[in-house]
mmCIF file of C-alpha atoms and ligand atoms in Angstrom:
data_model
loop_
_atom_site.group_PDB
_atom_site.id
_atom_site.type_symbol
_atom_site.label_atom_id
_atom_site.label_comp_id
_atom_site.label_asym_id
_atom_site.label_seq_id
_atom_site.Cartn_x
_atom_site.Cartn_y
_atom_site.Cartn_z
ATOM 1 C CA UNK A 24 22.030 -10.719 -32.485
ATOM 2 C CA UNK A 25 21.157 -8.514 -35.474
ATOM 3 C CA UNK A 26 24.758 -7.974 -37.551
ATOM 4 C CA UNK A 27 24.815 -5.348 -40.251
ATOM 5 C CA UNK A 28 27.670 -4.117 -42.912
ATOM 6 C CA UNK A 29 26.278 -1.119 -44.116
ATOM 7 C CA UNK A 30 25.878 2.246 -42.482
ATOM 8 C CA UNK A 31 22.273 3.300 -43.261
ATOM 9 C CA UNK A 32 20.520 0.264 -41.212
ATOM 10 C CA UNK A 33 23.199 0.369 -38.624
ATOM 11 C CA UNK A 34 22.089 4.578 -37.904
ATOM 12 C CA UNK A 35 18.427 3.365 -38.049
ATOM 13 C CA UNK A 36 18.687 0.868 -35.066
ATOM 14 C CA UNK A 37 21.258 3.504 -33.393
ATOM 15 C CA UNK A 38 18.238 6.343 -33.905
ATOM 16 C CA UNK A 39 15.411 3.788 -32.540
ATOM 17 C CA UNK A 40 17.449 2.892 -29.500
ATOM 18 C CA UNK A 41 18.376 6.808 -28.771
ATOM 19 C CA UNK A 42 14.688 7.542 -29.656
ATOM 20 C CA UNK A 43 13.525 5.315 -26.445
ATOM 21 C CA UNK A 44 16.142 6.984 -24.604
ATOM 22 C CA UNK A 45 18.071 3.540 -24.236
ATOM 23 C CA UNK A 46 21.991 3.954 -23.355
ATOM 24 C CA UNK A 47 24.522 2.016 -25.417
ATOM 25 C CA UNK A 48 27.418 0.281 -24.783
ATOM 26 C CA UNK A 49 30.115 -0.357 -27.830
ATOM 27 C CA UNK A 50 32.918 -2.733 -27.782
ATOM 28 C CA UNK A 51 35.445 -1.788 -31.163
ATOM 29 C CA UNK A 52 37.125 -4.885 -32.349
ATOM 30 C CA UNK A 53 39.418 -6.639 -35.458
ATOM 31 C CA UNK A 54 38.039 -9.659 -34.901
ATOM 32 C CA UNK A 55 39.945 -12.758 -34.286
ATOM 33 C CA UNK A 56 37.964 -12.961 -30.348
ATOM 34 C CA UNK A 57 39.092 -14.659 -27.891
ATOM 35 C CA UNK A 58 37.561 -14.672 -24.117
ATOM 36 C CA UNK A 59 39.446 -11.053 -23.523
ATOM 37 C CA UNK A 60 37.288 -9.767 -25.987
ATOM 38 C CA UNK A 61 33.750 -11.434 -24.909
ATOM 39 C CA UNK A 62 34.707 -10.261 -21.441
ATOM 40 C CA UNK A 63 34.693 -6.786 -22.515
ATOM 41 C CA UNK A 64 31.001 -7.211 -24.242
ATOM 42 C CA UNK A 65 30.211 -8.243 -20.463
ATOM 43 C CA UNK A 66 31.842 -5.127 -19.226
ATOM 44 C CA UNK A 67 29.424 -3.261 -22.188
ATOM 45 C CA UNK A 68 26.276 -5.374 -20.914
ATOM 46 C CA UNK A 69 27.001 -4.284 -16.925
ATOM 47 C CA UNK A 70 27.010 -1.178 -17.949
ATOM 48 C CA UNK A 71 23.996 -0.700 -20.067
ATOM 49 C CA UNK A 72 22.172 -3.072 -16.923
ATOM 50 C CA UNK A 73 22.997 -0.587 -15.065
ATOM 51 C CA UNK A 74 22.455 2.408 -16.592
ATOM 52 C CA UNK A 75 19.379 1.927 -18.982
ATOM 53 C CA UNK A 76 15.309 2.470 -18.001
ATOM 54 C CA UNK A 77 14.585 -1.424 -17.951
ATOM 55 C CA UNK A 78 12.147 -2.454 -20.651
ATOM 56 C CA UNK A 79 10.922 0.970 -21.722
ATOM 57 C CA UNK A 80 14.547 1.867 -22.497
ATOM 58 C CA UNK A 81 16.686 -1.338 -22.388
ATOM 59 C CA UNK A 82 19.888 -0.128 -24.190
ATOM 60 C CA UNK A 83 22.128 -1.626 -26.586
ATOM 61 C CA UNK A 84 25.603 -3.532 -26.764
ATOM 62 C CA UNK A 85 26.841 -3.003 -30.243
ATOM 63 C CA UNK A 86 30.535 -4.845 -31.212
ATOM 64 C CA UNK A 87 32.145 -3.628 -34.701
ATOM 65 C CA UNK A 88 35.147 -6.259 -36.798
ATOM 66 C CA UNK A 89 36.848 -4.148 -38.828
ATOM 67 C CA UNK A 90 40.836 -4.960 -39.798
ATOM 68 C CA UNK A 91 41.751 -1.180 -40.136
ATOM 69 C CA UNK A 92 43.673 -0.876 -43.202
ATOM 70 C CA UNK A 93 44.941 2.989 -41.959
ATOM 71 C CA UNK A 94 46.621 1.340 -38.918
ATOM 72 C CA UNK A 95 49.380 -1.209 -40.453
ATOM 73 C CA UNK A 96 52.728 -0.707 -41.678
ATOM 74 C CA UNK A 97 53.589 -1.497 -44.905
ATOM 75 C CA UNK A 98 55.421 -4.630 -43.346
ATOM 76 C CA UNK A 99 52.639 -5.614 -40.939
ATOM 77 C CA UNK A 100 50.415 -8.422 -41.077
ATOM 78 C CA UNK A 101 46.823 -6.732 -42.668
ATOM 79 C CA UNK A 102 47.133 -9.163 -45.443
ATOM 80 C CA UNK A 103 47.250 -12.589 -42.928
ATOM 81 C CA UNK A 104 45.603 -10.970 -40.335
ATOM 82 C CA UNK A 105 42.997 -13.903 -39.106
ATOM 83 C CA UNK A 106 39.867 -13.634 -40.286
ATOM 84 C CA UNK A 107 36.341 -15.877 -39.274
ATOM 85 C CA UNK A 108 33.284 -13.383 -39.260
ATOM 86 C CA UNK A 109 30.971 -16.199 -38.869
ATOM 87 C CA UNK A 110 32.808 -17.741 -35.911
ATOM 88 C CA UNK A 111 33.011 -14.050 -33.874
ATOM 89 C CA UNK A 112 28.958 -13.572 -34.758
ATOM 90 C CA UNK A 113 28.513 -16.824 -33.022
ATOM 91 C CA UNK A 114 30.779 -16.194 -30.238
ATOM 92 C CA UNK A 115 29.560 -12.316 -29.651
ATOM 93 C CA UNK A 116 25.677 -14.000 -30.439
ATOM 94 C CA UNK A 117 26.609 -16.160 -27.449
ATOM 95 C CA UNK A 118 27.448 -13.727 -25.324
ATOM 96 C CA UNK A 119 24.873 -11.494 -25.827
ATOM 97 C CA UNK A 120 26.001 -8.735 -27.708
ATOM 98 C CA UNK A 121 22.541 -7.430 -29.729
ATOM 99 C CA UNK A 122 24.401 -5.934 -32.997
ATOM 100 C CA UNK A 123 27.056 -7.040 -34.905
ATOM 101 C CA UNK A 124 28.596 -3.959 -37.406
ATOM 102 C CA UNK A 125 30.782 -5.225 -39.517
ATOM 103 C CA UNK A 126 31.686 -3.235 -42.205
ATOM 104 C CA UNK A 127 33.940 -3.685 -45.538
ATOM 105 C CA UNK A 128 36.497 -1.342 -45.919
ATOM 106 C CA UNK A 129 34.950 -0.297 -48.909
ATOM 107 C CA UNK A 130 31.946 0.431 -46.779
ATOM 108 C CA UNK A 131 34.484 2.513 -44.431
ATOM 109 C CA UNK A 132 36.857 4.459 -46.779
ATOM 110 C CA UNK A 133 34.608 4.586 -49.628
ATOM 111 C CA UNK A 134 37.101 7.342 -50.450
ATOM 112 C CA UNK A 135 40.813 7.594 -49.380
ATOM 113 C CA UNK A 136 40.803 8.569 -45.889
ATOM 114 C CA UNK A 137 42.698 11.619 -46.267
ATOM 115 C CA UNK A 138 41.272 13.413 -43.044
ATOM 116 C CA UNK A 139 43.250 11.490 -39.949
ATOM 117 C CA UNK A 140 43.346 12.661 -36.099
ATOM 118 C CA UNK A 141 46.838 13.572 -35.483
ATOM 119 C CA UNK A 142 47.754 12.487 -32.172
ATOM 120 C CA UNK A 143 50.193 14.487 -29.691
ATOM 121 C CA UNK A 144 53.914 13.272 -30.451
ATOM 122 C CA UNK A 145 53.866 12.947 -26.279
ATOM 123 C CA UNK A 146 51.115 10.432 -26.269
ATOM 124 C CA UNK A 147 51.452 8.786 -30.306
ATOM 125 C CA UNK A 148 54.691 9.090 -31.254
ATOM 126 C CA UNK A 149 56.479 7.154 -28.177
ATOM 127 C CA UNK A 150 56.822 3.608 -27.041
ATOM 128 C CA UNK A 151 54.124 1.762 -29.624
ATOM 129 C CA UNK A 152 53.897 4.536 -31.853
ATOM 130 C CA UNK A 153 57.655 4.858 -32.189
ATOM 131 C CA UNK A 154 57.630 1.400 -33.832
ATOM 132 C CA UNK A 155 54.928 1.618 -35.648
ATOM 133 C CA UNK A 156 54.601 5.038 -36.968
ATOM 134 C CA UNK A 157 51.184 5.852 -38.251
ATOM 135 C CA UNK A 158 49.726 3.320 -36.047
ATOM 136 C CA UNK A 159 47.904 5.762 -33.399
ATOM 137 C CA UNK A 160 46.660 7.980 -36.087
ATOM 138 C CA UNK A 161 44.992 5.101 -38.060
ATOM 139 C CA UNK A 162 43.931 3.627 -34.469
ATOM 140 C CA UNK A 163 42.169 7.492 -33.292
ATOM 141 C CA UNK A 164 40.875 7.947 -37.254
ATOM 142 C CA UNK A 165 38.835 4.475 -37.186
ATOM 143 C CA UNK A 166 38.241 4.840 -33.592
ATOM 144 C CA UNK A 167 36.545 8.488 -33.847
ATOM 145 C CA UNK A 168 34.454 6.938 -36.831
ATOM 146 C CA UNK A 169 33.342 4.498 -35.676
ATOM 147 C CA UNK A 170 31.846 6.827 -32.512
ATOM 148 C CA UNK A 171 30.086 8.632 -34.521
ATOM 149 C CA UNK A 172 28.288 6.033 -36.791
ATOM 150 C CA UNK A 173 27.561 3.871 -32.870
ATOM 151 C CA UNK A 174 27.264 7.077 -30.954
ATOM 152 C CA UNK A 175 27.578 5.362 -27.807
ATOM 153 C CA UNK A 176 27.358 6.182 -24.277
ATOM 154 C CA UNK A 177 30.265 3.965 -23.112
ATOM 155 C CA UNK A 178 33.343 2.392 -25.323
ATOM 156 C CA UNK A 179 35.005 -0.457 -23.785
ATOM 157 C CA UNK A 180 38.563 -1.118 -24.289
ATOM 158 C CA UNK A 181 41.347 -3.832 -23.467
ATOM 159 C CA UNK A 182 43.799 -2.576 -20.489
ATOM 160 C CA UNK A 183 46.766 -4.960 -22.486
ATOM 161 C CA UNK A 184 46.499 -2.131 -25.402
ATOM 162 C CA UNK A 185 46.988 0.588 -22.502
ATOM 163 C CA UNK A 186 48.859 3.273 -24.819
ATOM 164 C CA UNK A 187 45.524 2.686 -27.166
ATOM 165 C CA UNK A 188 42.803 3.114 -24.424
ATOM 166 C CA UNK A 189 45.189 5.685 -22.727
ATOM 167 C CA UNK A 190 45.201 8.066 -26.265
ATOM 168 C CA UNK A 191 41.727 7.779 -27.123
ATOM 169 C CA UNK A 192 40.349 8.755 -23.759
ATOM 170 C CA UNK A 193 42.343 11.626 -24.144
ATOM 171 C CA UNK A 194 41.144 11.981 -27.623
ATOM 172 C CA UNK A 195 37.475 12.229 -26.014
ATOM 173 C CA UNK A 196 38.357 14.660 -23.878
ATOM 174 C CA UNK A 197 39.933 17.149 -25.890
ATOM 175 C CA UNK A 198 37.724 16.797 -29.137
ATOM 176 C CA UNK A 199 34.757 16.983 -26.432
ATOM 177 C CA UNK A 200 32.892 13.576 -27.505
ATOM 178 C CA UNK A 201 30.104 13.111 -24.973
ATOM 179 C CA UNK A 202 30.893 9.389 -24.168
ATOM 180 C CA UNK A 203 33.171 7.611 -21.460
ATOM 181 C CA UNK A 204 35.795 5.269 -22.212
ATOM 182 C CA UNK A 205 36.485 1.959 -20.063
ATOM 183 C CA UNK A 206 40.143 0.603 -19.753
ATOM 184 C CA UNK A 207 38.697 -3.235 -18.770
ATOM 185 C CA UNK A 208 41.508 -5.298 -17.222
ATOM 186 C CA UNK A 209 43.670 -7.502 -19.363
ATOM 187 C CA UNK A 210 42.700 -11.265 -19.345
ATOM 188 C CA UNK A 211 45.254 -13.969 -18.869
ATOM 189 C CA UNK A 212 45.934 -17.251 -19.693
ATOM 190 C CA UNK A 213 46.392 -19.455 -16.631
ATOM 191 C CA UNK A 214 50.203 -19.276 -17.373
ATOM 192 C CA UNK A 215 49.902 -15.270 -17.270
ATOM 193 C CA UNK A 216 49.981 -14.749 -20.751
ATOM 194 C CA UNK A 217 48.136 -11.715 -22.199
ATOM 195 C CA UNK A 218 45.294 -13.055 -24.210
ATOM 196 C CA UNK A 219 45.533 -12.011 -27.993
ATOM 197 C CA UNK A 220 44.877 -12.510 -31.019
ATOM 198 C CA UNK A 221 48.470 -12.328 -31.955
ATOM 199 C CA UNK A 222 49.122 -15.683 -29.699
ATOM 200 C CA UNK A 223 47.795 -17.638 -32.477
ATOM 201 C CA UNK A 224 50.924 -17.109 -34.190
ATOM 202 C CA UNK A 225 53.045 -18.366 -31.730
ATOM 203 C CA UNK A 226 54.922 -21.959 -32.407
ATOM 204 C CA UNK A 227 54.014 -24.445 -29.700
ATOM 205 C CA UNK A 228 57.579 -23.674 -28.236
ATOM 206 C CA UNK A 229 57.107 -19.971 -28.604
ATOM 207 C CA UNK A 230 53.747 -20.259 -26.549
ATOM 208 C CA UNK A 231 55.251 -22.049 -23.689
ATOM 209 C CA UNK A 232 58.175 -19.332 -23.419
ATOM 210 C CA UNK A 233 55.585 -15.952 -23.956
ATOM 211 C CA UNK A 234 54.551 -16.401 -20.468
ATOM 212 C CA UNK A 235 58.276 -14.713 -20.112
ATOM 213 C CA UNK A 236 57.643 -11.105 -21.119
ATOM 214 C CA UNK A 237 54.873 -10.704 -18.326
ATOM 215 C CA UNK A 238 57.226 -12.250 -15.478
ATOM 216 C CA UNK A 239 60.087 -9.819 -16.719
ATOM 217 C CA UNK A 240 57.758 -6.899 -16.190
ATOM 218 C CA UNK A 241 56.535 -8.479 -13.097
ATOM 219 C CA UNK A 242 60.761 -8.158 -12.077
ATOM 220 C CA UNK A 243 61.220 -4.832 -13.043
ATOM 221 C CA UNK A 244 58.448 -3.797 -10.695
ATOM 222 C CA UNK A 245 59.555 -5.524 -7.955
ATOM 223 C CA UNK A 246 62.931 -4.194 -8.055
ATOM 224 C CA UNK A 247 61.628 -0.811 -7.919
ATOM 225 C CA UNK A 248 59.316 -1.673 -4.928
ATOM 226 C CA UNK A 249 62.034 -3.228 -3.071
ATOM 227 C CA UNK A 250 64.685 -0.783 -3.714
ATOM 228 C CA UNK A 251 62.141 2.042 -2.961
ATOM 229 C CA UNK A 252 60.870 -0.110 0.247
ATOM 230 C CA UNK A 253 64.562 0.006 1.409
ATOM 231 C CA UNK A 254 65.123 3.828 0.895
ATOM 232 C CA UNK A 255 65.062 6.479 3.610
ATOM 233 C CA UNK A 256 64.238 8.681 1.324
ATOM 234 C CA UNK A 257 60.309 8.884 -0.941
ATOM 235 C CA UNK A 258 59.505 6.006 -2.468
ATOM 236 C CA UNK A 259 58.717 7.461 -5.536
ATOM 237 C CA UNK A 260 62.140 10.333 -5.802
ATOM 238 C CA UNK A 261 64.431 7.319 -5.136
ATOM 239 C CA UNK A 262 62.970 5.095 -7.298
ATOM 240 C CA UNK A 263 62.438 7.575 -10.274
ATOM 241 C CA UNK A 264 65.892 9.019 -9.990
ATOM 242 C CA UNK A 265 68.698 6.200 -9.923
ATOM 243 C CA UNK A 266 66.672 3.308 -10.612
ATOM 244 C CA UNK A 267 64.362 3.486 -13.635
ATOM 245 C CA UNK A 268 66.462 3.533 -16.780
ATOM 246 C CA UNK A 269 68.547 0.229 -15.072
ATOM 247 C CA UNK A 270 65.474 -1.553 -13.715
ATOM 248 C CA UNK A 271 64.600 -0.554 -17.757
ATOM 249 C CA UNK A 272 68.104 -2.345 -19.105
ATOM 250 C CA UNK A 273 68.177 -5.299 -17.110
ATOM 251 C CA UNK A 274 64.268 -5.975 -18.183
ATOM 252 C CA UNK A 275 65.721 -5.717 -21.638
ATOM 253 C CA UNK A 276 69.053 -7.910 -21.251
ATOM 254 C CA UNK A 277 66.783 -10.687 -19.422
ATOM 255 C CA UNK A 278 64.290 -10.801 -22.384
ATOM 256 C CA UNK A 279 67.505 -10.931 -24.743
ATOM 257 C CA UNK A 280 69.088 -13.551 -22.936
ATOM 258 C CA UNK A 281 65.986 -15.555 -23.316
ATOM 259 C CA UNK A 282 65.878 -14.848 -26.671
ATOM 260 C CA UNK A 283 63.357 -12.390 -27.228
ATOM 261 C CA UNK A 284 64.569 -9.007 -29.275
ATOM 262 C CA UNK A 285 62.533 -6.186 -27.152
ATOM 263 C CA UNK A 286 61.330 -3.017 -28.967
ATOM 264 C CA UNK A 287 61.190 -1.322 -25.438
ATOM 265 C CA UNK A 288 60.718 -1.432 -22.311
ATOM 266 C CA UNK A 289 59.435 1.740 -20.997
ATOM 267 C CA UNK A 290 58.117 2.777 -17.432
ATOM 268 C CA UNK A 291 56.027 5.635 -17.157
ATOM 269 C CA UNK A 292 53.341 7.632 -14.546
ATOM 270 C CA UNK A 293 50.117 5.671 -15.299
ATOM 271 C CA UNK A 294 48.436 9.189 -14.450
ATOM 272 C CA UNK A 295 49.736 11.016 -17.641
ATOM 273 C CA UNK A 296 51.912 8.668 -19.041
ATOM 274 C CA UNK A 297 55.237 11.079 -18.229
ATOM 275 C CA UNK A 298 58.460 9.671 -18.350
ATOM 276 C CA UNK A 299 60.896 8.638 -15.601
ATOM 277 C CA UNK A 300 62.816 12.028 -15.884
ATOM 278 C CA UNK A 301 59.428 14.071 -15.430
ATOM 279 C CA UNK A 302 58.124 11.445 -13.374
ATOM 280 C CA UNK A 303 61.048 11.955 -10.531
ATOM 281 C CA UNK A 304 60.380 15.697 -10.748
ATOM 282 C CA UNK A 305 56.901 15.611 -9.974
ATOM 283 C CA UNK A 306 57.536 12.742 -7.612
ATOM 284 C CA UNK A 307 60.007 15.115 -5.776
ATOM 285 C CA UNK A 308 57.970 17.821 -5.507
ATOM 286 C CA UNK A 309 54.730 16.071 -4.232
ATOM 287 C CA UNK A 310 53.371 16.126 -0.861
ATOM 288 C CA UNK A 311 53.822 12.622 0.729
ATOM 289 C CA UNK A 312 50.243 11.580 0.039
ATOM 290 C CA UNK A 313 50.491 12.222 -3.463
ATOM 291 C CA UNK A 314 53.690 10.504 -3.070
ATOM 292 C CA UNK A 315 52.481 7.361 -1.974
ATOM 293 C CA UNK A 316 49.681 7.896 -4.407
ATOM 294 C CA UNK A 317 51.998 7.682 -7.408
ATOM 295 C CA UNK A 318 50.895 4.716 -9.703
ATOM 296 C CA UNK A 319 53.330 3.779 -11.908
ATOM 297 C CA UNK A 320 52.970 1.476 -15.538
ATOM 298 C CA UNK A 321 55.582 -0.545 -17.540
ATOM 299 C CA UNK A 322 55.210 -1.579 -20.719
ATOM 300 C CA UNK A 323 56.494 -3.621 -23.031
ATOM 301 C CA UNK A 324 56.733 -5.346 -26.840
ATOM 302 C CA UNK A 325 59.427 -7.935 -28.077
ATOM 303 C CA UNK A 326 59.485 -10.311 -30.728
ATOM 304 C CA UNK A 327 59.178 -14.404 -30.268
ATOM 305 C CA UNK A 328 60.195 -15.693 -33.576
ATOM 306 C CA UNK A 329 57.767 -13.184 -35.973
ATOM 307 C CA UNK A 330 55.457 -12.712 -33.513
ATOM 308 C CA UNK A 331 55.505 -9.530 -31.692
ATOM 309 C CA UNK A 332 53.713 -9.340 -28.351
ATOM 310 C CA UNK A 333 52.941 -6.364 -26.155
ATOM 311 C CA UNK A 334 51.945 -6.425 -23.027
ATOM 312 C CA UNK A 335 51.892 -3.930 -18.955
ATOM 313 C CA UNK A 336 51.814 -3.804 -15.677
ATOM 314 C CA UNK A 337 50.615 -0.960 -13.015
ATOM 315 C CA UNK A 338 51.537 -1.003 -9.709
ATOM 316 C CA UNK A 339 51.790 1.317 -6.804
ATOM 317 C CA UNK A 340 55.236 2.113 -4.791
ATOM 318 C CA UNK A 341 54.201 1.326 -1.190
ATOM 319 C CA UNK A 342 56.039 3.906 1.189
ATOM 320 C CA UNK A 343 58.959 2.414 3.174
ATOM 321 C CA UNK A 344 56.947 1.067 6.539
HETATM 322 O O1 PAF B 409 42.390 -2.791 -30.464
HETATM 323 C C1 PAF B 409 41.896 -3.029 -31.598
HETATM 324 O O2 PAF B 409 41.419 -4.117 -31.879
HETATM 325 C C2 PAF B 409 41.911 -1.930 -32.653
HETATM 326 O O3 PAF B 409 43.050 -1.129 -32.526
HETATM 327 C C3 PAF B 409 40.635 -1.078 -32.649
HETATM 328 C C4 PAF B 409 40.453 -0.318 -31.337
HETATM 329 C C5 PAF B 409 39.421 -1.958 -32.884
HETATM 330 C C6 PAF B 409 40.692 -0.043 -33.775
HETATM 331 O O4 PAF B 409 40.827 -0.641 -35.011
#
C-alpha cells in the first residue's frame, strides 16, 4: 500500500489509474479503525472486483485519515481524538487497501476554509446536527473535498453514521457529482454494540452497559410492530399517528433509568428521513403496497459517563396477517 500526504502525488496516481480506465473505490475515514472500518475497504475492493477491466484496468481502493478540524464543537474531543497513523497503514496495508491519503490539515485548509456546503436545515440541522451544530457542514465540506482530490467511482460509508451517509448521498445528487455512495451495514460487537471508535472511551463498566442503547431501539421497534400487528387499521397510519412520539418517550425514560442522558431519540421514514407527523400523512394516503412498503429508522445518541454514542435501527412494519 502506497500512502501519501500531499495532494500533487496523490492526483498523479488518481490520473494514471483514470488514464487506464480503472474504477475506484474510496473509503473516507478519521482514523482510529476498527474491523467496521476494514469491512468497508472490503465493501470498496468488491466493488472495484467487480466493476474494473481485470489487469488492463484493475482499479483502485484509496482510504483517507483526516480528523476534520471544521466538524467539532468547540467542546468536542479534536484535541484527544485517538490518533496511530502507523497502526491504521498497517491495518488498511493488511487488508488490501492500495493508497493511503493522509493529509495534514495544513495540507487541507492551507487557508481558512471559508467556502462550506450548507446543508438543508431538514436533513443538517435535526437529530445529530441539532446537537452538534456545524457538524454536517464541516462533515459535507471535507467530504466534497476530498471527492474531488480521489474522484472516485464509489464512496463507501458506515450505516451506524446513517444521518451522515443519508446527507451526503443527497449532497451527490443535488450538486450532480458523478459517483455513487454505499451505506455498508453497521458492524457489531458480539454483545450488539455498534463498533466505534468512540468505544475506546468507555470505562470497563460503561462497555458492559453500551450494549443498552441498541436493545432500547431494538424495544421501540417492536412496540411499534406489535401495536401495528394488532391494529385493524394500516400498519403504518396506526403506528405513525398515536404511537410514535410515546414509543419515542418511553425509549428515552428506559435509557434514563439506566442511567444514560439521551440527546434524542427520533424515528423517522428511512426513505426521506420525514418525521412521524409527515410520516403518518404519507402513510395514510398510500396505497396498501406502498403501505406495507414503508421502512421506517430510529435513531439514537446518549451519553455513558463522557462518552457519547450514537447508534439505528431500520425495520419494516409487517401488515397485520
Ligand atoms: O465518519 C467519519 O469518519 C467522518 O465524518 C468522515 C466521513 C471521514 C468525514 O470527516
Amino acid at each position: 500500500m502506497q500512502t501519501l500526504h500531499d495532494i500533487a502525488p496523490l492526483r498523479a496516481r488518481i490520473a494514471a489509474v483514470r488514464r487506464a480506465e480503472g474504477r475506484i473505490a474510496f473509503v473516507p475515514t478519521m482514523g482510529s479503525l476498527h474491523e467496521g472500518h476494514l469491512q468497508l475497504i472490503d465493501e470498496a475492493r468488491r466493488r472495484v472486483a467487480a466493476e474494473s477491466g481485470g489487469d488492463s484496468a484493475p482499479g483502485l481502493v484509496v482510504a483517507s485519515i483526516f480528523v476534520n478540524p471544521l466538524q467539532f464543537g468547540p467542546s468536542e474531543d479534536f484535541d484527544s481524538y485517538p490518533r496511530d497513523l502507523d497502526r491504521d497503514a498497517a491495518l488498511l496495508d493488511a487488508r488490501g487497501c492500495d493508497l493511503l491519503f493522509a493529509p495534514s490539515v495544513r495540507t487541507m485548509y492551507p487557508v481558512a476554509q471559508t467556502f462550506r456546503v450548507q446543508t438543508p436545515p431538514e436533513l443538517g440541522a435535526v437529530l445529530e446536527g441539532a446537537f452538534r451544530p456545524g457538524f454536517f457542514e464541516g462533515v459535507c465540506t471535507v467530504v466534497l473535498k476530498l471527492f474531488n482530490l480521489v474522484q472516485p467511482d464509489v464512496a463507501i460509508f458506515g450505516s451506524k453514521d446513517y444521518q451522515q451517509a443519508l446527507i451526503v448521498r443527497h449532497m451527490v445528487q443535488q450538486l450532480g457529482l458523478p459517483l455513487d455512495i454505499v451505506a455498508a451495514p453497521t458492524v457489531r460487537a458480539e454483545d450488539g454494540l455498534a463498533l466505534s471508535s468512540r468505544n475506546a472511551y468507555l470505562s470497563a463498566d460503561e462497555r458492559a452497559r453500551a450494549p443498552q442503547l441498541r436493545q432500547t431501539l431494538l424495544a421501540l421497534a417492536q412496540s411499534l410492530s406489535d401495536a401495528a400487528a394488532s391494529a385493524v387499521m394500516s400498519p403504518a397510519a396506526l403506528a405513525a399517528v398515536p404511537h410514535i412520539e410515546a414509543a419515542q418517550d418511553v425509549a428515552l425514560q428506559r435509557l434514563r433509568d439506566l442511567g444514560w442522558s439521551p440527546d434524542y431519540v427520533e424515528v423517522r421514514s428511512a426513505r426521506d428521513f420525514c418525521p412521524p407527523q409527515a410520516l403518518s400523512a404519507e402513510a395514510v394516503s398510500a396505497s396498501p403496497e406502498a403501505q406495507a412498503d414503508v421502512r421506517w429508522v430510529v435513531l439514537a445518541a446518549a451519553r455513558l459517563g463522557k462518552t457519547r454514542l450514537i447508534d439505528n435501527h431500520e425495520w419494516q412494519l409487517l401488515p397485520p396477517a
